[in-house]
XYZ file of C-alpha atoms in Angstrom:
613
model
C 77.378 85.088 75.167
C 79.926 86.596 77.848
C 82.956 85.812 77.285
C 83.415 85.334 80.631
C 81.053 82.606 80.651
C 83.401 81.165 78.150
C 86.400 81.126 80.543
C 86.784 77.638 81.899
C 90.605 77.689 83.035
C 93.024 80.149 82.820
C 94.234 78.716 79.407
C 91.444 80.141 77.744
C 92.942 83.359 78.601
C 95.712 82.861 76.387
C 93.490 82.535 73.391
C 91.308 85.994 73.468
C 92.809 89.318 71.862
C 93.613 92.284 73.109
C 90.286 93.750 72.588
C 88.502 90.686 73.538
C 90.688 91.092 76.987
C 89.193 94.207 77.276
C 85.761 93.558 76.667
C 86.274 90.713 79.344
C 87.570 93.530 81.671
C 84.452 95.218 81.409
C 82.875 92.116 82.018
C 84.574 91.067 85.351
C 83.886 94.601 86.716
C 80.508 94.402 86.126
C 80.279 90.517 87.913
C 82.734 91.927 90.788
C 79.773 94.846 91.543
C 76.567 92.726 91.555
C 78.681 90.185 93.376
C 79.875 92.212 96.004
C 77.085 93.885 96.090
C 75.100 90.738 97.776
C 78.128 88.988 99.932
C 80.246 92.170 100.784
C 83.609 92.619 100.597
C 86.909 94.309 99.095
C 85.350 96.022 96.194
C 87.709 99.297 95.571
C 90.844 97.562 95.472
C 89.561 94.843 92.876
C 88.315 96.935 90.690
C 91.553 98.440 89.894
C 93.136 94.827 89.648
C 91.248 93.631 86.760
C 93.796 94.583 83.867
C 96.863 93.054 85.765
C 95.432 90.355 86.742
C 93.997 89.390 83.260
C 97.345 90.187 81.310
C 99.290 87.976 84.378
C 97.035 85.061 83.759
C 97.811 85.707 79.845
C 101.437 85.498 80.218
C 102.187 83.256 83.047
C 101.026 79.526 83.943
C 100.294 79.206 87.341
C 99.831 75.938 87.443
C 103.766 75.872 88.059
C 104.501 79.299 87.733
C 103.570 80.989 91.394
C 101.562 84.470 92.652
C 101.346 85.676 95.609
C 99.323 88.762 96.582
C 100.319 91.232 99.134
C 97.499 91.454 101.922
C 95.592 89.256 99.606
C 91.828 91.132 99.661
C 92.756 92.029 95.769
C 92.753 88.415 95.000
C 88.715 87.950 93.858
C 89.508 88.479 90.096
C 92.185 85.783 90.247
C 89.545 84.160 92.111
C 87.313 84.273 89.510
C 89.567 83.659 86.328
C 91.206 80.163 87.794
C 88.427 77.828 89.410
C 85.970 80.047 91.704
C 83.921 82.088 89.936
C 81.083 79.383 89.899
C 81.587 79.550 93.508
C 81.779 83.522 93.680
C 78.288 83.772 95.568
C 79.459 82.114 98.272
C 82.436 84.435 99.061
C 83.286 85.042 102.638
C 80.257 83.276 103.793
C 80.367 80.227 106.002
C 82.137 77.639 104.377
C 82.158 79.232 101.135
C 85.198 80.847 99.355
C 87.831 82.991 101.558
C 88.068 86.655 100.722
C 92.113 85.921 100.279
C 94.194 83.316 99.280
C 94.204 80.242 100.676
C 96.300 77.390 99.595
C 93.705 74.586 101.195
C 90.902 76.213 98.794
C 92.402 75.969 95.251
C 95.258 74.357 93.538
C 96.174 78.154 92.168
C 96.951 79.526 95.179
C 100.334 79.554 96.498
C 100.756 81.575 100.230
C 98.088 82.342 102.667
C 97.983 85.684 102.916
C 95.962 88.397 105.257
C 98.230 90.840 106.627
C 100.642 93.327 104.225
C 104.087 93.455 103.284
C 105.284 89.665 103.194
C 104.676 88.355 99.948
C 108.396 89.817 98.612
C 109.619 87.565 101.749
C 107.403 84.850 100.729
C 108.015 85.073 97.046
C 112.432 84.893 97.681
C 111.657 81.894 99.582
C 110.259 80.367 97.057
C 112.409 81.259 94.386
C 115.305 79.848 96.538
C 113.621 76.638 96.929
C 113.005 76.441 93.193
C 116.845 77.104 92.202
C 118.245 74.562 95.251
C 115.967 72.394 93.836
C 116.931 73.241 90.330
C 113.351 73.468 89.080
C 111.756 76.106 86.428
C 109.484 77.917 87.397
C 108.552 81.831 87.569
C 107.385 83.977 90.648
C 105.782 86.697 90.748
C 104.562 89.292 93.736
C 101.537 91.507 93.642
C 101.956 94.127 96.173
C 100.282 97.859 96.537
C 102.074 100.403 97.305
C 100.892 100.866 100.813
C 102.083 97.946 101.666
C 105.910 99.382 100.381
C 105.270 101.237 103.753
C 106.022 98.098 105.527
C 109.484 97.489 106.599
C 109.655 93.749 106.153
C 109.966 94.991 102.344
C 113.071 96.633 102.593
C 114.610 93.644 104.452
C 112.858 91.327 101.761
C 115.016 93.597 99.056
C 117.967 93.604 100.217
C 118.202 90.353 100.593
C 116.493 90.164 97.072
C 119.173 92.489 95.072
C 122.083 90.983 96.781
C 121.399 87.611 95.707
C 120.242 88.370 92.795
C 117.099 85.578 92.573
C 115.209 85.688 89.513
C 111.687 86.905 90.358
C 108.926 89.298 89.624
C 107.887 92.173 92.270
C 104.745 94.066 90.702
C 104.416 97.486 92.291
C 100.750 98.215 92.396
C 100.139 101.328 92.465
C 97.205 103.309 93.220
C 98.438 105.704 95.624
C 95.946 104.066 98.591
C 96.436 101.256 101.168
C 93.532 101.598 102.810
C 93.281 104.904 103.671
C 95.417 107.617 101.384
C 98.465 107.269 101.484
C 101.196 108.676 103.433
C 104.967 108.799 104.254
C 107.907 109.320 102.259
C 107.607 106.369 99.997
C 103.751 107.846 98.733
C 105.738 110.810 98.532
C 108.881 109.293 95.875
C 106.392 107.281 94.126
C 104.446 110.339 92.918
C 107.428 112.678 92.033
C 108.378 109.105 89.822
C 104.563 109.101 88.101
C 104.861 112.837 88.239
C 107.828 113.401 85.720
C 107.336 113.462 82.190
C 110.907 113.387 81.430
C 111.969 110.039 83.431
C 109.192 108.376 81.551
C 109.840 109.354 78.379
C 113.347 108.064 78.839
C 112.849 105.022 80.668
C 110.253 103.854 77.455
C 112.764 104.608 75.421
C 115.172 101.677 77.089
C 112.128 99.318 77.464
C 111.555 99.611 73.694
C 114.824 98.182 73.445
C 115.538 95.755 75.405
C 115.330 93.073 72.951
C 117.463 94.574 70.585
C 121.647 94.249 69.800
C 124.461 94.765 72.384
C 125.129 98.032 70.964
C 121.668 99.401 71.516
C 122.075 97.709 75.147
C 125.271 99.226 76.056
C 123.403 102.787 74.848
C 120.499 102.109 77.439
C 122.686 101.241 80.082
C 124.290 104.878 79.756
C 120.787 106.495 79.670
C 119.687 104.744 82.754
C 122.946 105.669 84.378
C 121.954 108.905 83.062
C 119.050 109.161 84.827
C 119.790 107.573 88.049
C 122.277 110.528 87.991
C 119.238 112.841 87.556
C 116.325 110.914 89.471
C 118.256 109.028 92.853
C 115.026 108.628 94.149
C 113.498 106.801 91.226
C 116.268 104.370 91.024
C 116.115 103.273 94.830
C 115.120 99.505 93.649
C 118.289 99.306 91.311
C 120.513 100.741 93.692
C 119.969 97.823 95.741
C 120.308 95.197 92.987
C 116.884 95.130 91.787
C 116.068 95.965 87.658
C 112.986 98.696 88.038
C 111.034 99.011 85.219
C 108.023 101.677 85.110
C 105.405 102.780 85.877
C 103.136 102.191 82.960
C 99.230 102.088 83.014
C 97.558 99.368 84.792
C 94.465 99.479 82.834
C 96.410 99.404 79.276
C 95.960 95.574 78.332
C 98.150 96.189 75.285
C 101.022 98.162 77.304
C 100.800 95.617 79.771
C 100.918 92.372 77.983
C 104.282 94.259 75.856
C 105.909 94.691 78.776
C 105.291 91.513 80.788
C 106.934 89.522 77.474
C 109.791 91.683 77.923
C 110.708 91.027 81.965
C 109.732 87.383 81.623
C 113.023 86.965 79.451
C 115.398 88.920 82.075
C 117.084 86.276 84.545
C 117.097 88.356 87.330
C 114.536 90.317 89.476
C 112.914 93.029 88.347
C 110.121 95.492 89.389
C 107.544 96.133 87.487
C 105.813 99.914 88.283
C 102.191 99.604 87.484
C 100.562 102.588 88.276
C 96.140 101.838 88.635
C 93.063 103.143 89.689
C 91.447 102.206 93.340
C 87.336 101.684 92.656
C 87.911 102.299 88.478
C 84.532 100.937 87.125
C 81.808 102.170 89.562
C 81.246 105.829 90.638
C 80.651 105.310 93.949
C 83.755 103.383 94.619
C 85.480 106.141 92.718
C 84.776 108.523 94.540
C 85.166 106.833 98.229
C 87.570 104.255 97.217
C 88.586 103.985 101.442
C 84.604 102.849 102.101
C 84.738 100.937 99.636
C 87.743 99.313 100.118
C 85.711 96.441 102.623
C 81.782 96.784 102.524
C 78.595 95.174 103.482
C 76.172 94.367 101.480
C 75.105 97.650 98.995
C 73.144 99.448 97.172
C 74.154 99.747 93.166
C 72.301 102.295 92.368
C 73.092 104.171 94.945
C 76.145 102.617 96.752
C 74.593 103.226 100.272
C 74.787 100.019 102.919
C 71.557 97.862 102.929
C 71.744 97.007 106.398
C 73.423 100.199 108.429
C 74.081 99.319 112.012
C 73.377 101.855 114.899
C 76.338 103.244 116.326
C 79.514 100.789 116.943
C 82.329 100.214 119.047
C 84.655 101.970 117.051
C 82.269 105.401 116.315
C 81.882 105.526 120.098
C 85.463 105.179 121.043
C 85.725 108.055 118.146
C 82.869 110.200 119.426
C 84.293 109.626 122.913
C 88.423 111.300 122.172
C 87.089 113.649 120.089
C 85.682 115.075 123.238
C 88.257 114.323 125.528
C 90.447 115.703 122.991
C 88.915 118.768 123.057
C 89.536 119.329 126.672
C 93.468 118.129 126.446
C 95.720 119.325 123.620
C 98.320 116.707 124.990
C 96.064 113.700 123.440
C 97.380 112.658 120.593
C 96.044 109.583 118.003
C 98.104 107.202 115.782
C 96.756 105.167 113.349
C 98.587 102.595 110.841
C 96.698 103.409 107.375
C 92.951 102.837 108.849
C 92.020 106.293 109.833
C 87.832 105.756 108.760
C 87.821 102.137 110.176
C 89.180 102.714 113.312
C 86.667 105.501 114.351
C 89.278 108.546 114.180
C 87.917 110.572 111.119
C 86.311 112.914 112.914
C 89.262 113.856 115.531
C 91.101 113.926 111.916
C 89.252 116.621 110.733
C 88.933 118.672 113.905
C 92.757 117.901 115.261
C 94.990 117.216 111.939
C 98.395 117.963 113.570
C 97.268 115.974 116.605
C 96.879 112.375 114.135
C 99.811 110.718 112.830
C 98.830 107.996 110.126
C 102.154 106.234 109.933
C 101.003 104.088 107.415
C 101.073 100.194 107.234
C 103.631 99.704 109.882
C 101.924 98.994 113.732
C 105.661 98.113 115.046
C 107.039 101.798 114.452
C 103.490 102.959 115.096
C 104.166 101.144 118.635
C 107.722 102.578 119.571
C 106.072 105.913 118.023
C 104.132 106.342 120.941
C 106.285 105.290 123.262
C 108.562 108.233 122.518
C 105.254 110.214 122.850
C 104.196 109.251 125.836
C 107.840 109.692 127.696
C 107.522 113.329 126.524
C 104.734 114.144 128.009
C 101.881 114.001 125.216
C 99.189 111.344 125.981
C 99.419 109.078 123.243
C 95.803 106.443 121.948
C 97.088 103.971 119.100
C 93.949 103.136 117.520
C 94.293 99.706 115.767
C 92.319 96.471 114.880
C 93.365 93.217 116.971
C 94.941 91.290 114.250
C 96.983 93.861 113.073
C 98.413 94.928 116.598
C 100.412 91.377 117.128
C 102.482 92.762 114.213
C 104.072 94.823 117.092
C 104.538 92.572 120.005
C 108.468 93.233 120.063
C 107.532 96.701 120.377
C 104.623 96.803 122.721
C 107.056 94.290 125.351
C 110.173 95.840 124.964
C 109.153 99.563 124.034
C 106.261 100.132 126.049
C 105.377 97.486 128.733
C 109.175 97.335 129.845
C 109.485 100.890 130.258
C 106.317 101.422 131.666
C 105.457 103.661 128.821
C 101.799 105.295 129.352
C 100.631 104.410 126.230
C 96.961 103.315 125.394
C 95.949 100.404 123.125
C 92.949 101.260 121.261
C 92.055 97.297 120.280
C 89.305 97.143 117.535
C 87.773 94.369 116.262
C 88.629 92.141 118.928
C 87.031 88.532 119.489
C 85.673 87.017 116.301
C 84.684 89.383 113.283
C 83.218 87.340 110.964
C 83.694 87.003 107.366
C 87.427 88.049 106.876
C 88.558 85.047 108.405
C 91.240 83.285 109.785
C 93.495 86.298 109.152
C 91.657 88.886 110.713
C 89.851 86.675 113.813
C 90.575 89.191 117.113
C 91.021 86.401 118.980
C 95.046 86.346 120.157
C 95.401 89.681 122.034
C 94.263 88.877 125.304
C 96.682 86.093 125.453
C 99.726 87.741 124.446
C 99.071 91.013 126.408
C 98.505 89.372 129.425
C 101.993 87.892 129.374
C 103.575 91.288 129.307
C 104.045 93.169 132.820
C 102.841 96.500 133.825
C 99.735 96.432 131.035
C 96.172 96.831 132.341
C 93.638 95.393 129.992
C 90.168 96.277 130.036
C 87.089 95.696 127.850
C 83.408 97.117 127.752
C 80.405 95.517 127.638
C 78.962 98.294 126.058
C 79.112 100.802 123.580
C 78.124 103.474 126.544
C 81.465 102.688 128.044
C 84.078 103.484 125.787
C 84.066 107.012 127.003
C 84.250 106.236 130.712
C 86.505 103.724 130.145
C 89.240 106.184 127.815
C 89.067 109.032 130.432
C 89.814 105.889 133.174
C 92.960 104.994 130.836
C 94.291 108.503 130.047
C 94.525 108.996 133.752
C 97.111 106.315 134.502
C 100.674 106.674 134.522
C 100.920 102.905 132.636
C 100.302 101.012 129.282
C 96.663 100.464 129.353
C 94.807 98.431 126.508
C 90.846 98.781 125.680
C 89.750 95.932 123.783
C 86.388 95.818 122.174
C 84.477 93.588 119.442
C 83.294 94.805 115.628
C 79.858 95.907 115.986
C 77.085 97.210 117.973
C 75.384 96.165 121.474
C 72.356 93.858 120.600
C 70.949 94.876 124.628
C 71.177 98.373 126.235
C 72.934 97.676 128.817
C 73.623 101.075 131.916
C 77.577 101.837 132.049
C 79.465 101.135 134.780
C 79.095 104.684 137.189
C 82.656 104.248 138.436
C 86.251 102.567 137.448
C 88.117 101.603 140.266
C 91.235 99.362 139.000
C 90.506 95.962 138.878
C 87.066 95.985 139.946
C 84.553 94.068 138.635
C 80.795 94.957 138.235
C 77.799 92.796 139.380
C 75.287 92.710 136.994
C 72.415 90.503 138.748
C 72.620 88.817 142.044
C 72.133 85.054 141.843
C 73.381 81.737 143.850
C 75.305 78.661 142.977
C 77.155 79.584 140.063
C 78.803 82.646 138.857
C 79.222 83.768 135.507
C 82.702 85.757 134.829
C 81.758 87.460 131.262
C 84.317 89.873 129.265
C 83.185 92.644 127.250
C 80.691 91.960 125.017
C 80.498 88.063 126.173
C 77.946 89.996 129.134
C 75.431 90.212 126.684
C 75.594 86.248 126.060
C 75.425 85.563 129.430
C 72.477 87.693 130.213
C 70.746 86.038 126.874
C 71.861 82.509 128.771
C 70.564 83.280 131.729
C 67.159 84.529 130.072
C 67.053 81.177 127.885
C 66.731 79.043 131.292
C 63.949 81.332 132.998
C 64.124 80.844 136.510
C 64.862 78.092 136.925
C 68.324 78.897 137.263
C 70.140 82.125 138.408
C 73.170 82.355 138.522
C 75.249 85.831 139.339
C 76.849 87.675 136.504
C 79.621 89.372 136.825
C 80.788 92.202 133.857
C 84.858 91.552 134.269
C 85.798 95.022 133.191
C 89.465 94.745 133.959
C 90.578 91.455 132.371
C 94.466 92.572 133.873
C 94.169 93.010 136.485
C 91.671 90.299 138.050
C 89.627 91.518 140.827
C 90.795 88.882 143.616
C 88.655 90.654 146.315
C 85.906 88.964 144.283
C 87.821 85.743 143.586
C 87.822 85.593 147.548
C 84.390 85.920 147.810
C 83.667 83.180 145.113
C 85.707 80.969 147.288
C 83.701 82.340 150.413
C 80.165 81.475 148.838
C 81.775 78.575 147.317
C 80.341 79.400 143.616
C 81.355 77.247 140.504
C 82.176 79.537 137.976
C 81.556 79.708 134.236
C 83.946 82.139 132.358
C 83.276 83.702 128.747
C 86.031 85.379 126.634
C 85.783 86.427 123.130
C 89.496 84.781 123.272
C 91.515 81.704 122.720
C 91.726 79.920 125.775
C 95.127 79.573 125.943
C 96.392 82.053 127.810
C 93.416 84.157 128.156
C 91.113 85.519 130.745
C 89.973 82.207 132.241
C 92.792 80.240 132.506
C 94.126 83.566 134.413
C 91.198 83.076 136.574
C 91.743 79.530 137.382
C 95.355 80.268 138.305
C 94.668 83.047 141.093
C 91.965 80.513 142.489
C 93.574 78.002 142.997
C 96.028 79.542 144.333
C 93.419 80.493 147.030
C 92.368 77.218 147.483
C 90.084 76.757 145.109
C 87.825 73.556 145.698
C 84.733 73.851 143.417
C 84.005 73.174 139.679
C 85.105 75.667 136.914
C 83.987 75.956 133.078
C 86.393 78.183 130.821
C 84.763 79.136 127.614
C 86.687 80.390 124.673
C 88.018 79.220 121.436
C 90.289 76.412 121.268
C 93.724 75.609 119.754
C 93.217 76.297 116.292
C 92.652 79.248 113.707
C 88.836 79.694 112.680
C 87.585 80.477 109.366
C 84.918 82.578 107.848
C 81.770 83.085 107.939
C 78.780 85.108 109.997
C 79.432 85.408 114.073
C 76.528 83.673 115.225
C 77.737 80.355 112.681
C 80.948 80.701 114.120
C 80.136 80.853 117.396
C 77.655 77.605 117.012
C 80.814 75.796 115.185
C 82.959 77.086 118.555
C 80.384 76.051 120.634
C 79.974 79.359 122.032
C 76.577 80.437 121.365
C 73.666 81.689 123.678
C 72.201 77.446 123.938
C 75.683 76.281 124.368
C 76.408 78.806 127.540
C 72.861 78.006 128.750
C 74.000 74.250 128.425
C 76.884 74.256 130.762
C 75.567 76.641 133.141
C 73.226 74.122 134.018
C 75.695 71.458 134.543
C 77.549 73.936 137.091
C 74.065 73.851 138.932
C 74.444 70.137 139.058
């Protein structure tokens, strides 16, 4: 028998040995891999999590004692070892098991996290609650090393060291984020893996830090020593925080010694684990950024079983690759996600014309500001969810200075099985506050390059928002861009439909679904800022009742934009805004979602026809 099929609660952790630990290691990676294989997901970074993990559930109770995990997609063997692995098949699927932490899904988790470089914040909260409250507890954070590129770490510890909280930051390191690696943190990190000599001293002070005053006092001068020698490597104890590392994150033994040792220092400490992205299979080995969030796979061969046709994000790519070619001035920034976003290629072809800034979208924002004002013609390439991590920056930095700066928006509108933390489904609202911003979005692949060589001609901050994905129709691009102007897609009576991006297809589908009995006009709102209101004047001419669609909250978005600048044209007929409501949504595929939202193809066809009535 397995013995993880003998693991019914993280107690029975406690009870295996060191080998046995290891043979379950072996064991986990093999379950993670078959798993994964079937539901997707964040393979890579798990892989290299399965020592840690193990030797934290050994040592700690979390039960009372608390983890969080940084980003949270290198949660699943946590997942697995407290209460979900009978529930593993079900991961990231609707209304099965998040892909992170979530405290409404099990009593072991502790934070909701999705986005990188808050659990330190997270974790001193916590801790200060506990001591207020004078409870006993111990908490520990589990964050990469790409996330150490973020700068809500630094103000998480400083505020750590100079209050000296008793807590436990591991440092997990294994030199990726997503993408390598960058910056001048990757760069101190190494040169402290790198020398022989700082290690050999340092494990000579964690031998003894159980042993008598006098042996104390003599590491206290060799660490002195070496911060002397190494500045850099003593950066966390210069600001108050005990480092102790880096030692092998796949040495159970090593591990386990040295996690006895911190848990008896009343004070917070870093622990330096140094680990291997993708350690277990070959193929995740070897392409540990692919592998990092997959589809469904191949084991044998580690190749996707269902491969899309080309997507939103290789077409933008395809599309300033040759623009870029024809304008040294364009420039791309990317914060750690140089493959997902679509910009390995222009990598390649243009590396001192790509800044990957790392894991930090507010500098990446003010970054390209400064770009932009001297004359290069800066594209930030970045996913929706991770873009509001800069709204200071894109209002104050960009908008307000009327920056020309374009927003390369990926994975906007609902993506599926990530969830709550990564839904797309935000930006439209909170860039259409800002002033001076146009915001656009295709309905098709074929427009992303029409649409970029539109943007790179204005002297503004434009933003191109488009959805994860392919087209499902083939739909003609728009022959010219003309600032906000719409394009008619059908002529029709009664009713017009005002669709964004890829919400055109769902129209047309609509429309389809009621034959002809009803035909209403569809319009392909290209510029969602700003509206088209020589078209909102002809809606009130022809007196149409319009449906909108927005891959959007409603709150703020396109449609409620829409019914504003009607009414105040005197706007008398009926008007249907479709979007997502108040709330965060959860995971699962986009067609369940979009039933659950009442957004799908029969819903749309549904209200249409009560606009006919």
């Amino acid at each position: 028998m397995n013995i993880l099929d003998m693991i019914k609660n993280p107690d029975d952790i406690k009870l295996l040995s060191i080998p046995e630990l290891e043979k379950l290691s072996e064991e986990i990676r093999k379950f993670l891999i078959n798993n994964i294989s079937k539901t997707g997901g964040h393979l890579a970074s798990n892989l290299g999590l399965v020592e840690l993990t193990i030797t934290l559930l050994k040592n700690f109770d979390f039960t009372k004692d608390k983890i969080i995990f940084d980003v949270g997609h290198q949660s699943y063997v946590y997942k697995i070892l407290t209460d979900r692995k009978d529930k593993f098949s079900t991961l990231r699927k609707y209304k099965g098991i998040s892909g992170f932490p979530k405290r409404n899904e099990s009593k072991y988790d502790y934070f909701d996290t999705g986005h990188s470089s808050n659990s330190i914040s997270a974790s001193l909260g916590m801790a200060r609650a506990r001591d207020l409250k004078k409870e006993n507890y111990d908490i520990i954070s589990v964050i990469g090393d790409g996330a150490f590129t973020g700068g809500m770490v630094y103000e998480a510890l400083n505020d750590v060291g100079f209050n000296n909280s008793k807590m436990f930051i591991i440092l997990n390191d294994n030199q990726m984020s997503i993408s390598l690696n960058v910056g001048g943190v990757s760069k101190c990190l190494n040169k402290i893996r790198l020398n022989t000599s700082y290690n050999r001293l340092k494990e000579k002070v964690h031998h003894r830090l159980d042993k008598s005053t006098k042996i104390v006092n003599l590491a206290k001068k060799v660490k002195n020593s070496i911060k002397s020698l190494f500045f850099n490597q003593m950066f966390f104890e210069s600001l108050g925080v005990k480092y102790i590392g880096p030692i092998d994150g796949h040495n159970i033994k090593e591990l386990d010694r040295t996690i006895k040792k911190i848990k008896k220092l009343n004070e917070p400490v870093v622990l330096h684990v140094t680990t291997t992205k993708g350690l277990g299979y070959l193929p995740a080995l070897i392409n540990p950024d692919r592998f990092h969030a997959i589809g469904a796979f191949d084991i044998e061969t580690g190749n996707p079983i269902n491969k899309s046709g080309i997507t939103y994000s290789h077409a933008f790519g395809k599309s300033l690759v040759k623009l870029a070619s024809k304008d040294k001035n364009i420039v791309a920034i990317t914060a750690a996600m140089t493959e997902g976003t679509g910009l390995k290629e222009f990598s390649e072809l243009y590396p001192d014309r790509i800044f990957d800034v790392g894991i930090t979208e507010g500098h990446a924002v003010t970054l390209a500001s400064g770009m932009a004002i001297s004359g290069l013609k800066p594209i930030f390439a970045v996913y929706s969810t991770f873009l509001q991590r800069g709204f200071d920056q894109i209002l104050m930095d960009v908008c307000m200075q009327n920056s020309p700066v374009i927003f390369a928006i990926d994975r906007a509108g609902l993506v599926g099985s990530d969830g709550k933390t990564h839904q797309g489904v935000f930006d439209i609202s909170y860039l259409n506050m800002m002033p001076n911003i146009e915001i656009l979005s295709p309905k098709s692949t074929s427009e992303m390059e029409p649409i970029l060589k539109y943007a790179l001609k204005q002297n503004k901050p434009v933003a191109i928002r488009y959805p994860r994905g392919c087209n499902t129709l083939n739909l003609n691009k728009i022959k010219t861009i003309k600032t906000g102007k719409w394009e008619k897609i059908n002529s029709g009576e009664k009713v017009v439909i005002l669709a964004v991006g890829r919400m055109v297809e769902y129209a047309i589908k609509a429309k389809e679904l009621l034959k002809e009995k009803y035909n209403p006009v569809i319009i392909s709102s290209l510029f969602i800022k700003p509206l088209d209101n020589e078209y909102l004047n002809k809606i009130i001419k022809n007196k149409y009742n319009v449906l909108t669609l927005e891959d959007n909250n409603i709150i703020g978005g396109f449609g409620q934009q829409v019914l504003y600048n009607l009414n105040k044209l005197g706007f008398k007929n009926k008007i249907k805004i479709m979007g997502y409501e108040d709330k965060f949504i959860d995971h699962g595929n986009i067609d369940e979602l979009l039933s659950e939202e009442e957004m799908n193809i029969k819903d749309i066809a549904d209200e249409i026809k009560k606009l006919y009535k």
